[in-house]
Amino acid sequence: MQYPTHEVVNQPPPLEGHNPYTLDMALGEALAREGAAWASDALEELGALAGSPEFIEWGRVANAHFPVLHTHDRFGHREDRIEFHPAYHHLMETAIASGLHAAPWVDTRPGSHVVRAAKFIVWTAVEAGHLCPMSMTYAVVPCLAEEPDLLAEWLPRLASPEYDPAFLPATQKRGITAGMALTEKQGGSDVRANSTVAVPDGDGAYLLTGHKWFVSGTMADIFLATALGPEGLTCFFLPRWKPDGSKNNFWIQHIKDKMGDRSNATSEVEFADAWALPVGPVGRGVRTIVEMINRTRLDCSLGSAGLMRAGLAQAIHHARHRAAFGKGLQDQELMVQVLADLALESEAATSAALRLAGAYDRVARGTEPPGFSRIATPVVKYWICKRNPGHSAEALECLGGSGYIEDSGLPRVFRQSPLNGVWEGSGNVMCLDVLRAMRREPESLEAFLGELDRAAGADGRYDRALEDLKKALTEVGETVARRLVESMALLLQASLLLRHAPGFVSDAFVAARLESPGIAYGALPDGVDAGAIVQRAMPE
Ligand SMILES: Cc1cc2nc3c(=O)[nH]c(=O)nc-3n(C[C@H](O)[C@H](O)[C@H](O)COP(=O)(O)OP(=O)(O)OC[C@H]3O[C@@H](n4cnc5c(N)ncnc54)[C@H](O)[C@@H]3O)c2cc1C
């Protein structure tokens, strides 16, 4: 029986059965611009899965069921195995089948890294936690390339399109994933403070003893780990199973109780004479591992762009189905300003992240020198990740009280949102890296400014801001690093929008971010065509 008090009115339908890829015009255009339009069908297929009720539910369930650590079996033997909910395995299976883990390393088509980047953004809408092992698996490959024999043996397993969660030696598996173990209790940013020691075993391998304080994707099959050998800090290849088929001495102590990213097991681990092989020159561990770190920094930018896009879509959807004070929210002028500002940020983030992915693609193929990607990686990572938490909070607020309720999915987006800013180099560390690039690789700054110059003359306000940046670059110290990197990021985003986005988007971005910035989202200057921006962000 239906009681009159139970009639539900003015509540939006769930946002499902949609396609997060086809709805995202900025992403589709960036994909084509960066040379990967050939993959739009594959993206559309992945987008259909990302919007399906089935995958949305798996994303929820994978976070509702925290992974369980089994340190020992019932007979007292060490197990060091983590159990995940089947929903997590479904997500992993689809992400790997879609090539999010390593496809570009075996797909020789120009643009394959861009395709993966766009898929990463689309798939973030489903669930962000399981994308950590995807990033690690992708990022490990350029480091392994330092050791051609290791690469030849392991790349086919890493790039396999099959997910195999069995806890078995890699030779018995259909596909594998990788992880990274750098951070220790006494230092994360400062990897040189590592205290894990590596002792040569006399047979070309090393035995590692020490602890690692944060190890995500803990059930990966192989890890890159840093440790102090006789020659100094070195990067090591550490498999979960030793070549003789026995388990490596990789003892999981504890799964961390994180504020978000709940589906992904991040653990504290101890190595006790763990078997490992050196990767790259011994004593040059930082130089070697930086190749992996740069790729994961790219993924942090993609992940935050994806989270912003996911929040924006929910916010616009809600406003289109909810009325207040006798009028649809989508027709309330102030709400449209907020949605438009969120859309500007999302489009700017997507454009910058895809531009960076395109640079990585071209550098990998030798068609672009590495200067731009060297400096743009920390610039873009710093800014997109920094803008993410405020964006997620504002998107949540667009749903009012319902946005604060778990079922809306937005609390999960919000709790995830600070993470990309922290890991793989926190904000200050990113800014210091930009200064380092300027000092040690001045050609990287030249390449970056060359990119900004490409939009010169398109808008007087942009030209003035670019001039100011060039003046500021004559005196760069740590105290102004954040301000400087912020300007660099905003100008990069503006330059991309001025060249490639519709005029109403680029004009609003230049006005709201360069000329007359408001502090909170929605504080757009007068005269912005907010309605057109929202319509572009999510065509009806
Ligand atoms: C959920 C999660 C998963 C993670 N997974 C992994 C993983 O799989 N593998 C792994 O190796 N690590 C992992 N990490 C660790 C992460 O990379 C580190 O937390 C991060 O690099 C920061 O290191 P830290 O925690 O030691 O902080 P610290 O290095 O102590 O930094 C603390 C603060 O000081 C700032 N700071 C540091 N140096 C300077 C300086 N010179 N000048 C100014 N400010 C400075 C930093 O920006 C930061 O804000 C993970 C972290 C989290 C939260």
Coordinates of C-alpha atoms and ligand atoms in Angstrom, one line a residue:
M1 CA 0.0 0.0 0.0
Q2 CA 1.3 3.5 -0.9
Y3 CA 0.9 6.0 1.9
P4 CA 0.6 9.6 0.8
T5 CA 3.5 10.5 3.1
H6 CA 5.7 8.2 1.1
E7 CA 5.3 9.9 -2.2
V8 CA 8.7 10.9 -3.4
V9 CA 8.8 14.1 -5.4
N10 CA 11.6 16.4 -6.6
Q11 CA 14.3 13.8 -6.2
P12 CA 16.5 13.1 -9.3
P13 CA 16.9 9.7 -10.8
P14 CA 20.3 8.1 -10.3
L15 CA 22.9 9.1 -12.8
E16 CA 23.4 5.7 -14.5
G17 CA 22.9 4.2 -17.9
H18 CA 24.8 7.2 -19.3
N19 CA 28.2 7.3 -21.0
P20 CA 30.8 9.3 -19.2
Y21 CA 33.0 9.4 -22.3
T22 CA 30.5 10.6 -24.9
L23 CA 29.2 13.2 -22.5
D24 CA 32.6 14.6 -22.0
M25 CA 33.3 16.8 -25.1
A26 CA 36.5 18.3 -23.7
L27 CA 37.9 14.8 -23.3
G28 CA 36.9 13.6 -26.8
E29 CA 38.4 16.8 -28.3
A30 CA 41.6 16.4 -26.4
L31 CA 41.9 12.8 -27.4
A32 CA 41.7 13.8 -31.1
R33 CA 44.1 16.7 -30.6
E34 CA 46.7 14.5 -29.1
G35 CA 46.6 12.1 -32.0
A36 CA 44.4 9.3 -30.7
A37 CA 41.0 9.8 -32.3
W38 CA 41.4 6.2 -33.6
A39 CA 40.4 4.9 -30.2
S40 CA 37.1 6.7 -29.8
D41 CA 35.1 3.5 -30.3
A42 CA 37.0 1.7 -27.6
L43 CA 36.5 4.7 -25.3
E44 CA 32.8 4.7 -26.0
E45 CA 32.7 1.0 -25.1
L46 CA 34.5 1.6 -21.8
G47 CA 32.3 4.7 -21.2
A48 CA 29.2 2.5 -21.5
L49 CA 30.6 0.1 -18.9
A50 CA 31.5 3.0 -16.6
G51 CA 28.0 4.3 -16.7
S52 CA 26.3 1.0 -16.2
P53 CA 24.5 0.3 -12.9
E54 CA 26.4 -2.9 -12.6
F55 CA 29.9 -1.3 -12.5
I56 CA 28.7 1.7 -10.5
E57 CA 27.5 -0.8 -7.8
W58 CA 30.8 -2.8 -7.9
G59 CA 32.6 0.5 -7.4
R60 CA 30.5 1.1 -4.3
V61 CA 30.8 -2.4 -2.9
A62 CA 34.6 -2.6 -3.5
N63 CA 34.9 0.3 -1.1
A64 CA 32.3 -0.9 1.4
H65 CA 34.2 -4.1 2.0
F66 CA 37.7 -3.3 3.3
P67 CA 40.4 -5.8 2.2
V68 CA 41.3 -8.4 4.8
L69 CA 44.9 -9.3 5.7
H70 CA 45.8 -12.9 6.4
T71 CA 49.3 -12.9 8.0
H72 CA 49.3 -16.6 8.9
D73 CA 47.3 -19.7 8.0
R74 CA 45.5 -21.7 10.7
F75 CA 48.6 -23.8 11.2
G76 CA 50.8 -20.9 12.0
H77 CA 52.6 -20.6 8.6
R78 CA 53.1 -17.1 7.2
E79 CA 50.6 -16.3 4.4
D80 CA 51.0 -12.6 3.7
R81 CA 47.9 -12.6 1.6
I82 CA 45.2 -10.0 1.2
E83 CA 41.6 -11.0 0.5
F84 CA 39.5 -8.6 -1.6
H85 CA 35.8 -8.5 -2.3
P86 CA 34.8 -10.0 -5.7
A87 CA 33.7 -6.5 -6.7
Y88 CA 37.3 -5.4 -6.6
H89 CA 38.3 -8.3 -8.8
H90 CA 35.6 -7.4 -11.3
L91 CA 37.0 -3.9 -11.5
M92 CA 40.5 -5.1 -11.9
E93 CA 39.6 -7.6 -14.6
T94 CA 37.9 -4.9 -16.7
A95 CA 40.6 -2.3 -16.2
I96 CA 43.3 -4.7 -17.3
A97 CA 41.2 -6.0 -20.2
S98 CA 40.9 -2.3 -21.3
G99 CA 44.7 -1.9 -21.2
L100 CA 44.8 0.6 -18.4
H101 CA 47.7 -1.3 -16.9
A102 CA 50.3 -1.5 -19.6
A103 CA 48.8 -1.6 -23.1
P104 CA 50.8 1.4 -24.5
W105 CA 54.0 -0.5 -24.0
V106 CA 53.0 -3.1 -26.5
D107 CA 50.7 -1.1 -28.8
T108 CA 53.0 0.7 -31.2
R109 CA 50.3 3.0 -32.6
P110 CA 51.1 6.8 -32.1
G111 CA 48.7 8.0 -29.4
S112 CA 48.4 4.8 -27.4
H113 CA 49.6 6.5 -24.2
V114 CA 46.9 9.2 -24.8
V115 CA 44.3 6.5 -25.2
R116 CA 45.2 5.0 -21.9
A117 CA 45.2 8.5 -20.3
A118 CA 41.6 9.2 -21.6
K119 CA 40.5 5.7 -20.4
F120 CA 42.0 6.4 -17.0
I121 CA 39.9 9.6 -16.7
V122 CA 36.7 7.8 -17.8
W123 CA 37.3 4.8 -15.5
T124 CA 37.9 7.0 -12.5
A125 CA 34.2 7.7 -12.5
V126 CA 33.6 4.0 -11.6
E127 CA 36.2 3.6 -8.8
A128 CA 39.6 5.2 -8.1
G129 CA 41.2 2.7 -5.7
H130 CA 41.9 -0.1 -8.1
L131 CA 43.5 2.4 -10.5
C132 CA 46.5 2.5 -8.1
P133 CA 47.8 -1.0 -9.2
M134 CA 47.0 0.1 -12.8
S135 CA 49.3 3.1 -12.5
M136 CA 52.1 1.2 -10.8
T137 CA 52.0 -1.5 -13.5
Y138 CA 52.1 1.1 -16.2
A139 CA 54.9 3.1 -14.5
V140 CA 57.2 0.2 -13.8
V141 CA 58.0 -0.5 -17.4
P142 CA 60.4 2.5 -18.2
C143 CA 62.4 1.5 -15.2
L144 CA 62.6 -2.2 -16.1
A145 CA 63.8 -1.0 -19.6
E146 CA 67.1 -0.2 -17.8
E147 CA 67.6 -4.0 -17.6
P148 CA 66.8 -5.5 -21.0
D149 CA 66.8 -9.1 -19.8
L150 CA 64.3 -8.3 -17.0
L151 CA 62.1 -6.4 -19.4
A152 CA 62.1 -9.2 -22.0
E153 CA 61.1 -11.7 -19.3
W154 CA 58.5 -9.5 -17.5
L155 CA 56.9 -7.2 -20.0
P156 CA 54.7 -10.0 -21.6
R157 CA 53.3 -10.8 -18.2
L158 CA 52.8 -7.2 -17.2
A159 CA 51.1 -6.3 -20.5
S160 CA 48.9 -9.4 -20.6
P161 CA 45.2 -8.4 -21.0
E162 CA 44.2 -11.0 -18.4
Y163 CA 43.8 -10.4 -14.7
D164 CA 44.9 -13.3 -12.5
P165 CA 44.6 -12.7 -8.8
A166 CA 46.0 -16.1 -7.8
F167 CA 48.8 -15.8 -5.3
L168 CA 51.3 -18.0 -7.2
P169 CA 54.7 -17.6 -8.9
A170 CA 54.3 -15.4 -12.0
T171 CA 55.3 -18.3 -14.3
Q172 CA 52.0 -19.9 -13.3
K173 CA 49.8 -16.9 -13.9
R174 CA 48.0 -15.4 -16.9
G175 CA 48.9 -11.8 -16.0
I176 CA 50.5 -9.8 -13.3
T177 CA 50.6 -6.4 -11.7
A178 CA 53.4 -4.3 -10.2
G179 CA 53.9 -2.0 -7.1
M180 CA 56.4 0.4 -5.6
A181 CA 58.0 0.4 -2.2
L182 CA 60.0 3.5 -1.5
T183 CA 58.4 5.3 1.5
E184 CA 59.7 4.5 5.0
K185 CA 58.7 5.6 8.5
Q186 CA 61.4 8.2 8.7
G187 CA 61.0 9.6 5.3
G188 CA 58.8 9.5 2.2
S189 CA 59.7 12.6 0.1
D190 CA 63.3 12.2 1.2
V191 CA 63.9 8.8 -0.4
R192 CA 67.7 9.2 0.3
A193 CA 66.9 8.8 4.0
N194 CA 66.0 5.1 3.3
S195 CA 67.3 2.7 6.0
T196 CA 66.5 -0.6 4.3
V197 CA 69.8 -2.3 3.6
A198 CA 70.7 -4.4 0.6
V199 CA 73.5 -7.0 0.9
P200 CA 74.9 -8.8 -2.1
D201 CA 74.2 -12.5 -2.0
G202 CA 77.3 -13.3 -4.1
D203 CA 75.3 -14.5 -7.0
G204 CA 74.3 -11.2 -8.6
A205 CA 71.3 -10.7 -6.4
Y206 CA 70.8 -8.8 -3.1
L207 CA 69.1 -9.5 0.1
L208 CA 67.0 -6.6 1.4
T209 CA 66.2 -6.1 5.1
G210 CA 64.1 -3.2 6.4
H211 CA 60.6 -1.8 6.5
K212 CA 58.4 0.0 4.1
W213 CA 55.7 2.3 5.5
F214 CA 53.3 2.6 2.6
V215 CA 53.0 -0.1 0.0
S216 CA 49.8 0.1 -2.1
G217 CA 48.5 -2.6 -4.4
T218 CA 50.1 -4.9 -1.9
M219 CA 49.2 -8.1 -3.8
A220 CA 51.2 -7.1 -6.8
D221 CA 53.5 -9.8 -8.2
I222 CA 56.6 -7.6 -8.5
F223 CA 57.8 -4.4 -6.8
L224 CA 60.4 -1.8 -7.4
A225 CA 62.0 -1.0 -4.0
T226 CA 64.8 1.3 -2.9
A227 CA 67.4 0.2 -0.5
L228 CA 70.9 1.1 0.6
G229 CA 73.5 -1.2 -0.9
P230 CA 77.3 -1.0 -0.5
E231 CA 77.4 1.4 -3.4
G232 CA 74.6 3.7 -2.1
L233 CA 70.9 4.0 -2.7
T234 CA 69.8 1.6 -5.4
C235 CA 66.6 0.6 -7.1
F236 CA 65.7 -3.1 -6.9
F237 CA 63.4 -5.5 -8.6
L238 CA 61.6 -7.5 -5.9
P239 CA 59.3 -10.3 -6.9
R240 CA 56.7 -11.8 -4.4
W241 CA 58.0 -15.2 -5.3
K242 CA 61.7 -16.1 -5.6
P243 CA 63.0 -17.8 -8.8
D244 CA 63.1 -21.2 -7.0
G245 CA 59.3 -21.0 -6.6
S246 CA 59.4 -20.2 -2.8
K247 CA 57.7 -17.1 -1.3
N248 CA 59.9 -14.1 -1.0
N249 CA 60.5 -12.7 2.5
F250 CA 57.9 -9.9 2.1
W251 CA 56.0 -9.8 5.4
I252 CA 52.8 -7.7 5.5
Q253 CA 52.4 -6.2 9.0
H254 CA 49.3 -4.2 8.7
I255 CA 46.7 -2.7 6.3
K256 CA 46.4 1.0 6.8
D257 CA 43.0 2.4 7.8
K258 CA 42.8 5.2 5.2
M259 CA 40.3 8.0 5.0
G260 CA 39.5 7.1 1.3
D261 CA 40.9 4.8 -1.4
R262 CA 39.3 2.0 0.7
S263 CA 39.2 -0.6 -2.0
N264 CA 43.0 -0.4 -2.4
A265 CA 45.1 -2.2 0.2
T266 CA 47.9 0.0 1.4
S267 CA 50.2 -1.8 3.8
E268 CA 53.2 -1.7 6.0
V269 CA 55.6 -4.3 5.0
E270 CA 58.9 -5.7 6.3
F271 CA 61.6 -7.3 4.2
A272 CA 63.8 -9.9 6.0
D273 CA 66.6 -10.9 3.5
A274 CA 64.1 -10.4 0.7
W275 CA 65.6 -11.5 -2.6
A276 CA 66.0 -8.7 -5.2
L277 CA 67.9 -7.8 -8.3
P278 CA 69.4 -4.3 -8.9
V279 CA 67.7 -2.2 -11.6
G280 CA 69.8 0.5 -13.3
P281 CA 73.3 1.6 -12.1
V282 CA 73.9 0.6 -8.4
G283 CA 74.1 3.6 -6.2
R284 CA 72.0 5.6 -8.6
G285 CA 68.6 4.5 -7.3
V286 CA 66.9 7.9 -7.3
R287 CA 67.9 8.5 -10.9
T288 CA 66.4 5.1 -11.8
I289 CA 63.2 5.2 -9.9
V290 CA 62.4 8.7 -11.0
E291 CA 61.3 7.2 -14.4
M292 CA 58.6 5.3 -12.5
I293 CA 57.7 8.3 -10.3
N294 CA 57.1 10.6 -13.3
R295 CA 54.6 8.2 -14.9
T296 CA 52.7 7.9 -11.6
R297 CA 52.7 11.7 -11.3
L298 CA 51.1 11.8 -14.7
D299 CA 48.5 9.4 -13.4
C300 CA 47.9 11.5 -10.3
S301 CA 46.9 14.4 -12.7
L302 CA 44.7 12.1 -14.7
G303 CA 43.1 10.7 -11.6
S304 CA 42.3 14.1 -10.2
A305 CA 41.0 15.3 -13.6
G306 CA 38.8 12.1 -13.5
L307 CA 37.5 12.8 -10.0
M308 CA 36.6 16.4 -10.9
R309 CA 34.8 15.2 -14.0
A310 CA 32.9 12.6 -11.9
G311 CA 31.8 15.2 -9.4
L312 CA 30.8 17.7 -12.1
A313 CA 28.6 15.2 -13.9
Q314 CA 26.8 14.4 -10.7
A315 CA 26.3 18.1 -9.8
I316 CA 24.9 19.0 -13.3
H317 CA 22.7 16.0 -13.3
H318 CA 21.3 16.9 -9.9
A319 CA 20.6 20.5 -10.9
R320 CA 18.7 19.4 -13.9
H321 CA 16.3 17.3 -11.9
R322 CA 15.8 19.3 -8.7
A323 CA 13.8 22.4 -8.1
A324 CA 13.9 24.9 -5.2
F325 CA 11.9 28.1 -4.6
G326 CA 9.7 27.2 -7.5
K327 CA 12.4 26.9 -10.2
G328 CA 14.7 24.2 -11.4
L329 CA 18.2 24.5 -10.0
Q330 CA 19.6 24.5 -13.4
D331 CA 17.7 27.7 -14.0
Q332 CA 18.9 29.5 -10.9
E333 CA 21.5 32.0 -12.0
L334 CA 23.8 31.5 -9.0
M335 CA 23.7 27.7 -9.3
V336 CA 24.6 28.0 -13.0
Q337 CA 27.6 30.2 -12.0
V338 CA 28.8 27.4 -9.7
L339 CA 28.3 24.6 -12.2
A340 CA 30.0 26.7 -14.9
D341 CA 33.0 27.3 -12.7
L342 CA 33.3 23.6 -11.8
A343 CA 33.1 22.8 -15.5
L344 CA 35.8 25.3 -16.4
E345 CA 38.1 23.7 -13.8
S346 CA 37.3 20.2 -15.1
E347 CA 37.9 21.1 -18.8
A348 CA 41.2 22.9 -17.9
A349 CA 42.4 19.9 -15.9
T350 CA 41.4 17.4 -18.7
S351 CA 43.1 19.5 -21.4
A352 CA 46.4 19.9 -19.4
A353 CA 46.5 16.2 -18.3
L354 CA 45.9 15.0 -21.9
R355 CA 48.5 17.5 -23.2
L356 CA 51.0 15.9 -20.8
A357 CA 50.0 12.4 -21.7
G358 CA 50.5 13.4 -25.4
A359 CA 54.0 14.6 -24.6
Y360 CA 54.8 11.3 -22.9
D361 CA 53.5 9.5 -25.9
R362 CA 55.7 11.5 -28.3
V363 CA 58.8 11.3 -26.1
A364 CA 58.4 7.5 -25.9
R365 CA 58.4 7.5 -29.8
G366 CA 61.3 9.9 -30.1
T367 CA 59.2 12.6 -31.8
E368 CA 59.4 15.2 -29.0
P369 CA 62.3 16.1 -26.8
P370 CA 61.7 15.4 -23.1
G371 CA 62.0 19.0 -22.0
F372 CA 58.3 19.9 -21.8
S373 CA 57.2 16.8 -20.1
R374 CA 60.1 17.1 -17.6
I375 CA 58.8 20.4 -16.2
A376 CA 55.1 20.1 -17.0
T377 CA 54.8 16.9 -15.0
P378 CA 55.3 18.6 -11.6
V379 CA 53.5 21.8 -12.7
V380 CA 50.4 19.9 -13.9
K381 CA 50.4 17.4 -11.0
Y382 CA 50.8 20.2 -8.4
W383 CA 47.9 22.2 -9.8
I384 CA 45.3 19.7 -10.8
C385 CA 45.7 17.8 -7.5
K386 CA 45.7 21.0 -5.5
R387 CA 42.4 22.1 -7.1
N388 CA 40.7 18.7 -6.7
P389 CA 39.5 18.7 -3.0
G390 CA 37.8 22.1 -3.2
H391 CA 36.2 21.1 -6.5
S392 CA 34.9 17.8 -5.0
A393 CA 33.5 19.6 -2.0
E394 CA 31.7 22.1 -4.2
A395 CA 30.3 19.4 -6.4
L396 CA 29.0 17.6 -3.3
E397 CA 27.4 20.8 -2.1
C398 CA 25.5 21.1 -5.3
L399 CA 23.5 18.1 -4.2
G400 CA 22.7 19.7 -0.9
G401 CA 22.3 17.3 2.0
S402 CA 22.0 14.3 -0.3
G403 CA 25.6 14.9 -1.5
Y404 CA 26.8 14.3 2.0
I405 CA 25.1 10.9 2.1
E406 CA 27.3 7.9 1.1
D407 CA 24.8 6.5 -1.5
S408 CA 25.3 9.6 -3.6
G409 CA 28.9 8.5 -4.3
L410 CA 30.2 12.0 -3.7
P411 CA 31.6 11.3 -0.2
R412 CA 33.8 8.7 -1.8
V413 CA 34.9 11.1 -4.5
F414 CA 35.6 13.7 -1.8
R415 CA 37.6 11.4 0.5
Q416 CA 39.7 10.3 -2.5
S417 CA 40.3 13.9 -3.6
P418 CA 43.3 14.9 -1.4
L419 CA 45.2 11.7 -2.1
N420 CA 46.7 12.5 -5.5
G421 CA 48.1 15.6 -4.0
V422 CA 49.9 13.7 -1.3
W423 CA 51.4 10.6 -3.0
E424 CA 54.2 10.6 -5.5
G425 CA 55.4 13.9 -4.3
S426 CA 53.3 16.3 -2.1
G427 CA 52.7 19.9 -3.1
N428 CA 55.9 21.5 -1.8
V429 CA 57.9 18.7 -3.3
M430 CA 56.3 19.3 -6.7
C431 CA 57.2 23.0 -6.5
L432 CA 60.7 22.2 -5.5
D433 CA 61.0 19.8 -8.4
V434 CA 59.9 22.6 -10.8
L435 CA 62.7 24.8 -9.4
R436 CA 65.1 21.9 -9.8
A437 CA 64.1 21.4 -13.4
M438 CA 64.7 25.1 -14.1
R439 CA 68.1 25.0 -12.5
R440 CA 69.4 21.8 -13.9
E441 CA 67.6 21.4 -17.1
P442 CA 67.0 25.0 -18.4
E443 CA 65.8 23.6 -21.7
S444 CA 62.7 22.3 -20.0
L445 CA 61.7 25.8 -19.0
E446 CA 62.4 26.9 -22.5
A447 CA 60.1 24.2 -23.9
F448 CA 57.4 25.1 -21.4
L449 CA 57.6 28.8 -22.3
G450 CA 57.5 27.8 -26.0
E451 CA 54.2 26.1 -25.4
L452 CA 52.8 29.2 -23.7
D453 CA 54.0 31.4 -26.5
R454 CA 51.9 29.4 -28.9
A455 CA 48.8 31.2 -27.5
A456 CA 50.4 34.7 -27.5
G457 CA 48.3 37.3 -29.3
A458 CA 45.1 35.4 -28.8
D459 CA 44.0 37.5 -25.7
G460 CA 45.5 40.7 -24.2
R461 CA 44.8 39.5 -20.7
Y462 CA 46.7 36.3 -21.4
D463 CA 49.6 38.2 -22.9
R464 CA 49.9 40.4 -19.9
A465 CA 49.9 37.4 -17.5
L466 CA 52.5 35.7 -19.6
E467 CA 54.7 38.8 -19.5
D468 CA 54.3 38.9 -15.7
L469 CA 55.4 35.2 -15.5
K470 CA 58.5 35.8 -17.6
K471 CA 59.4 38.7 -15.3
A472 CA 58.8 36.6 -12.2
L473 CA 61.1 33.9 -13.6
T474 CA 64.1 36.2 -13.3
E475 CA 64.1 35.7 -9.5
V476 CA 62.9 32.3 -8.3
G477 CA 63.4 31.1 -4.7
E478 CA 61.5 28.6 -2.5
T479 CA 59.4 31.3 -0.9
V480 CA 57.7 32.2 -4.2
A481 CA 57.7 28.6 -5.7
R482 CA 54.0 27.9 -5.1
R483 CA 53.0 31.3 -6.6
L484 CA 55.2 30.7 -9.6
V485 CA 54.1 27.1 -10.3
E486 CA 50.5 28.2 -9.9
S487 CA 51.0 30.9 -12.6
M488 CA 52.7 28.4 -14.9
A489 CA 49.8 25.9 -14.5
L490 CA 47.1 28.5 -15.1
L491 CA 48.9 29.8 -18.2
L492 CA 49.3 26.4 -19.6
Q493 CA 45.6 25.7 -19.1
A494 CA 44.7 29.1 -20.6
S495 CA 47.0 28.5 -23.5
L496 CA 45.3 25.2 -24.3
L497 CA 41.8 26.6 -23.9
L498 CA 42.6 29.7 -26.0
R499 CA 43.9 27.5 -28.8
H500 CA 41.4 24.7 -28.7
A501 CA 38.2 25.4 -26.7
P502 CA 35.2 27.4 -27.8
G503 CA 35.5 31.1 -27.2
F504 CA 32.9 31.1 -24.3
V505 CA 35.1 28.6 -22.4
S506 CA 38.5 30.3 -23.0
D507 CA 37.1 33.7 -22.4
A508 CA 35.6 32.7 -19.1
F509 CA 38.7 30.9 -18.0
V510 CA 41.0 33.8 -18.8
A511 CA 38.6 36.2 -17.0
A512 CA 38.1 34.0 -14.0
R513 CA 41.6 32.6 -13.5
L514 CA 44.0 35.3 -14.9
E515 CA 42.2 38.6 -14.9
S516 CA 39.8 38.7 -12.0
P517 CA 40.1 35.5 -9.9
G518 CA 37.4 34.8 -7.3
I519 CA 38.4 32.6 -4.4
A520 CA 35.5 30.1 -4.0
Y521 CA 34.1 28.2 -6.9
G522 CA 31.2 30.1 -8.4
A523 CA 32.7 33.5 -7.9
L524 CA 32.9 34.1 -11.6
P525 CA 33.3 37.6 -13.0
D526 CA 30.2 39.2 -14.6
G527 CA 29.6 38.6 -18.3
V528 CA 30.6 34.9 -18.5
D529 CA 28.3 32.7 -20.6
A530 CA 27.7 30.3 -17.8
G531 CA 24.8 28.5 -19.4
A532 CA 26.8 27.7 -22.5
I533 CA 29.7 26.3 -20.4
V534 CA 27.3 24.0 -18.5
Q535 CA 25.6 22.8 -21.7
R536 CA 29.0 22.0 -23.2
A537 CA 30.1 20.2 -20.1
M538 CA 27.1 17.9 -20.2
P539 CA 25.0 18.2 -23.4
E540 CA 21.4 17.4 -22.7
Ligands
LIG1 C1 47.1 6.2 0.4 C2 48.6 6.3 0.2 C3 49.2 5.3 -0.5 C4 50.6 5.3 -0.7 N1 51.2 4.3 -1.4 C5 52.6 4.3 -1.5 C6 53.2 3.2 -2.2 O1 52.6 2.4 -2.8 N2 54.6 3.2 -2.3 C7 55.3 4.2 -1.7 O2 56.5 4.1 -1.7 N3 54.7 5.2 -1.0 C8 53.4 5.3 -0.9 N4 52.8 6.3 -0.3 C9 53.6 7.3 0.4 C10 53.6 8.7 -0.2 O3 54.2 8.7 -1.5 C11 54.2 9.6 0.8 O4 53.3 9.7 1.9 C12 54.6 11.0 0.2 O5 55.6 10.8 -0.7 C13 55.0 11.9 1.3 O6 56.0 11.4 2.1 P1 55.9 11.4 3.7 O7 54.5 10.8 4.1 O8 57.0 10.8 4.3 O9 55.8 12.9 4.1 P2 57.1 13.9 4.3 O10 58.1 13.6 3.3 O11 57.5 13.9 5.7 O12 56.4 15.3 4.0 C14 55.6 15.9 4.9 C15 55.2 17.3 4.3 O13 56.4 18.1 4.2 C16 56.6 18.6 2.9 N5 58.0 18.6 2.6 C17 58.9 17.6 2.5 N6 60.1 18.0 2.1 C18 60.0 19.4 2.0 C19 60.9 20.4 1.7 N7 62.2 20.1 1.4 N8 60.5 21.7 1.8 C20 59.2 22.0 2.0 N9 58.3 21.1 2.4 C21 58.7 19.8 2.3 C22 55.8 17.7 2.0 O14 55.3 18.4 0.8 C23 54.6 17.3 2.9 O15 53.6 18.2 2.8 C24 51.4 6.4 -0.1 C25 50.7 7.4 0.6 C26 49.4 7.3 0.8 C27 48.7 8.4 1.6

